[in-house]
Amino acid sequence: MTGSLSLEDRVTALEDRFERLDGERRARLHTPAVDELLRLVADEFSIAPLDIRSHRRDIDTTAARWLVCWLARRLTAYSYPQIGRALGRDHTTIMSAVRKVDDRRASDPAYTRMTERLLDQARCLLADPEGLDG
């Protein structure tokens, strides 16, 4: 019961909890490949990576987010839950996003060409992260 703890003990307990939560957050978001894919797609869509991770639901942001999910699933060994954690989403949202990209690729040749181009760029980026800018 917190009533029996001194103010100093309560502050220490809160600091410990915040430190632990911050460490868990850093560990959850430590998915370098997803971060690289996020930047690649953000550049393609001319939006900020933070917007893709946000809860914005406008069509451009949502489409970019779906594409990050699709690329991550195709090019990494990350599971749906791992991709979801990296993007602050549930694994079922990631599964749905991958399906939506696959469905659109099946019916839209221009979209398929764009996703293939990004897929090639992402393969190069993930194979040699230092080589993209040079």
Coordinates of C-alpha atoms in Angstrom, one line a residue:
M1 CA 0.0 0.0 0.0
T2 CA 1.5 3.4 -1.0
G3 CA 0.1 5.1 2.1
S4 CA 2.8 3.4 4.2
L5 CA 5.7 4.4 1.9
S6 CA 7.5 7.7 2.4
L7 CA 7.4 10.3 -0.4
E8 CA 11.0 9.5 -1.3
D9 CA 10.2 5.8 -1.6
R10 CA 7.2 6.5 -3.8
V11 CA 9.3 8.8 -6.0
T12 CA 12.0 6.1 -6.3
A13 CA 9.4 3.5 -7.1
L14 CA 7.9 5.7 -9.9
E15 CA 11.3 6.5 -11.3
D16 CA 12.1 2.8 -11.4
R17 CA 8.9 2.0 -13.1
F18 CA 9.4 4.8 -15.7
E19 CA 12.9 3.5 -16.4
R20 CA 11.7 0.0 -16.8
L21 CA 8.9 1.1 -19.2
D22 CA 11.3 3.2 -21.2
G23 CA 13.6 0.2 -21.5
E24 CA 10.7 -2.0 -22.7
R25 CA 9.7 0.7 -25.2
R26 CA 13.2 0.9 -26.6
A27 CA 13.5 -2.9 -26.8
R28 CA 10.1 -3.1 -28.5
L29 CA 11.0 -0.5 -31.1
H30 CA 14.5 -2.0 -31.8
T31 CA 13.7 -3.3 -35.2
P32 CA 16.3 -1.7 -37.5
A33 CA 15.0 -3.3 -40.7
V34 CA 11.5 -2.0 -40.1
D35 CA 13.0 1.5 -39.3
E36 CA 14.9 1.4 -42.6
L37 CA 11.7 0.3 -44.5
L38 CA 9.8 3.0 -42.8
R39 CA 12.2 5.7 -44.0
L40 CA 12.2 4.3 -47.5
V41 CA 8.4 4.3 -47.8
A42 CA 8.1 7.7 -46.1
D43 CA 10.5 9.2 -48.7
E44 CA 8.4 7.5 -51.5
F45 CA 5.1 9.0 -50.1
S46 CA 6.7 12.3 -49.1
I47 CA 5.5 12.0 -45.5
A48 CA 7.2 11.9 -42.2
P49 CA 8.1 8.5 -40.7
L50 CA 6.4 9.6 -37.5
D51 CA 3.2 10.0 -39.4
I52 CA 3.3 6.4 -40.6
R53 CA 3.8 5.3 -37.0
S54 CA 1.0 7.6 -35.8
H55 CA -2.6 6.8 -35.6
R56 CA -3.5 9.1 -38.6
R57 CA -5.9 7.4 -40.9
D58 CA -5.8 9.6 -44.1
I59 CA -5.4 7.5 -47.2
D60 CA -1.8 8.4 -48.0
T61 CA -0.6 7.6 -44.5
T62 CA -2.6 4.4 -44.3
A63 CA -1.3 3.3 -47.7
A64 CA 2.3 4.0 -46.7
R65 CA 1.8 2.1 -43.4
W66 CA 0.4 -0.9 -45.3
L67 CA 3.4 -0.9 -47.6
V68 CA 5.8 -0.9 -44.7
C69 CA 4.0 -3.9 -43.3
W70 CA 4.1 -5.7 -46.6
L71 CA 7.8 -5.0 -47.2
A72 CA 8.7 -6.0 -43.6
R73 CA 6.9 -9.2 -44.0
R74 CA 8.4 -10.0 -47.4
L75 CA 12.0 -9.0 -46.5
T76 CA 12.6 -9.7 -42.8
A77 CA 12.2 -12.6 -40.5
Y78 CA 10.0 -10.5 -38.2
S79 CA 6.7 -12.1 -37.2
Y80 CA 3.4 -10.2 -37.5
P81 CA 3.5 -9.4 -33.8
Q82 CA 7.1 -8.1 -34.1
I83 CA 6.2 -5.9 -37.0
G84 CA 3.1 -4.7 -35.1
R85 CA 5.2 -3.8 -32.1
A86 CA 7.6 -1.8 -34.3
L87 CA 4.7 0.2 -35.7
G88 CA 2.6 0.4 -32.6
R89 CA -0.1 -1.9 -34.0
D90 CA -1.7 -5.2 -33.3
H91 CA -0.5 -8.2 -35.3
T92 CA -4.0 -8.6 -36.9
T93 CA -3.6 -5.1 -38.3
I94 CA -0.3 -6.1 -39.9
M95 CA -1.9 -9.2 -41.4
S96 CA -4.7 -7.1 -42.8
A97 CA -2.3 -4.6 -44.3
V98 CA -0.3 -7.3 -46.0
R99 CA -3.5 -8.7 -47.5
K100 CA -4.6 -5.3 -48.7
V101 CA -1.3 -4.7 -50.5
D102 CA -1.4 -8.2 -52.1
D103 CA -5.0 -7.6 -53.2
R104 CA -4.2 -4.2 -54.7
R105 CA -1.1 -5.7 -56.5
A106 CA -3.3 -8.3 -58.0
S107 CA -5.6 -5.7 -59.6
D108 CA -3.4 -2.6 -60.2
P109 CA -0.4 -3.0 -62.5
A110 CA 0.9 0.5 -61.8
Y111 CA 0.8 -0.2 -58.0
T112 CA 2.6 -3.5 -58.7
R113 CA 5.4 -1.8 -60.5
M114 CA 5.8 0.8 -57.7
T115 CA 5.9 -1.9 -55.0
E116 CA 8.4 -4.0 -57.1
R117 CA 10.6 -0.9 -57.4
L118 CA 10.4 -0.3 -53.6
L119 CA 11.0 -4.0 -53.0
D120 CA 14.2 -3.9 -55.0
Q121 CA 15.3 -0.7 -53.3
A122 CA 14.5 -2.2 -49.9
R123 CA 16.5 -5.4 -50.7
C124 CA 19.5 -3.2 -51.5
L125 CA 19.0 -1.1 -48.4
L126 CA 18.7 -4.0 -46.1
A127 CA 21.7 -5.8 -47.7
D128 CA 23.9 -2.7 -47.4
P129 CA 22.4 0.0 -45.1
E130 CA 25.4 2.3 -45.6
G131 CA 25.2 2.0 -49.4
L132 CA 21.8 3.8 -50.0
D133 CA 23.2 7.4 -49.8
G134 CA 26.4 6.7 -51.5

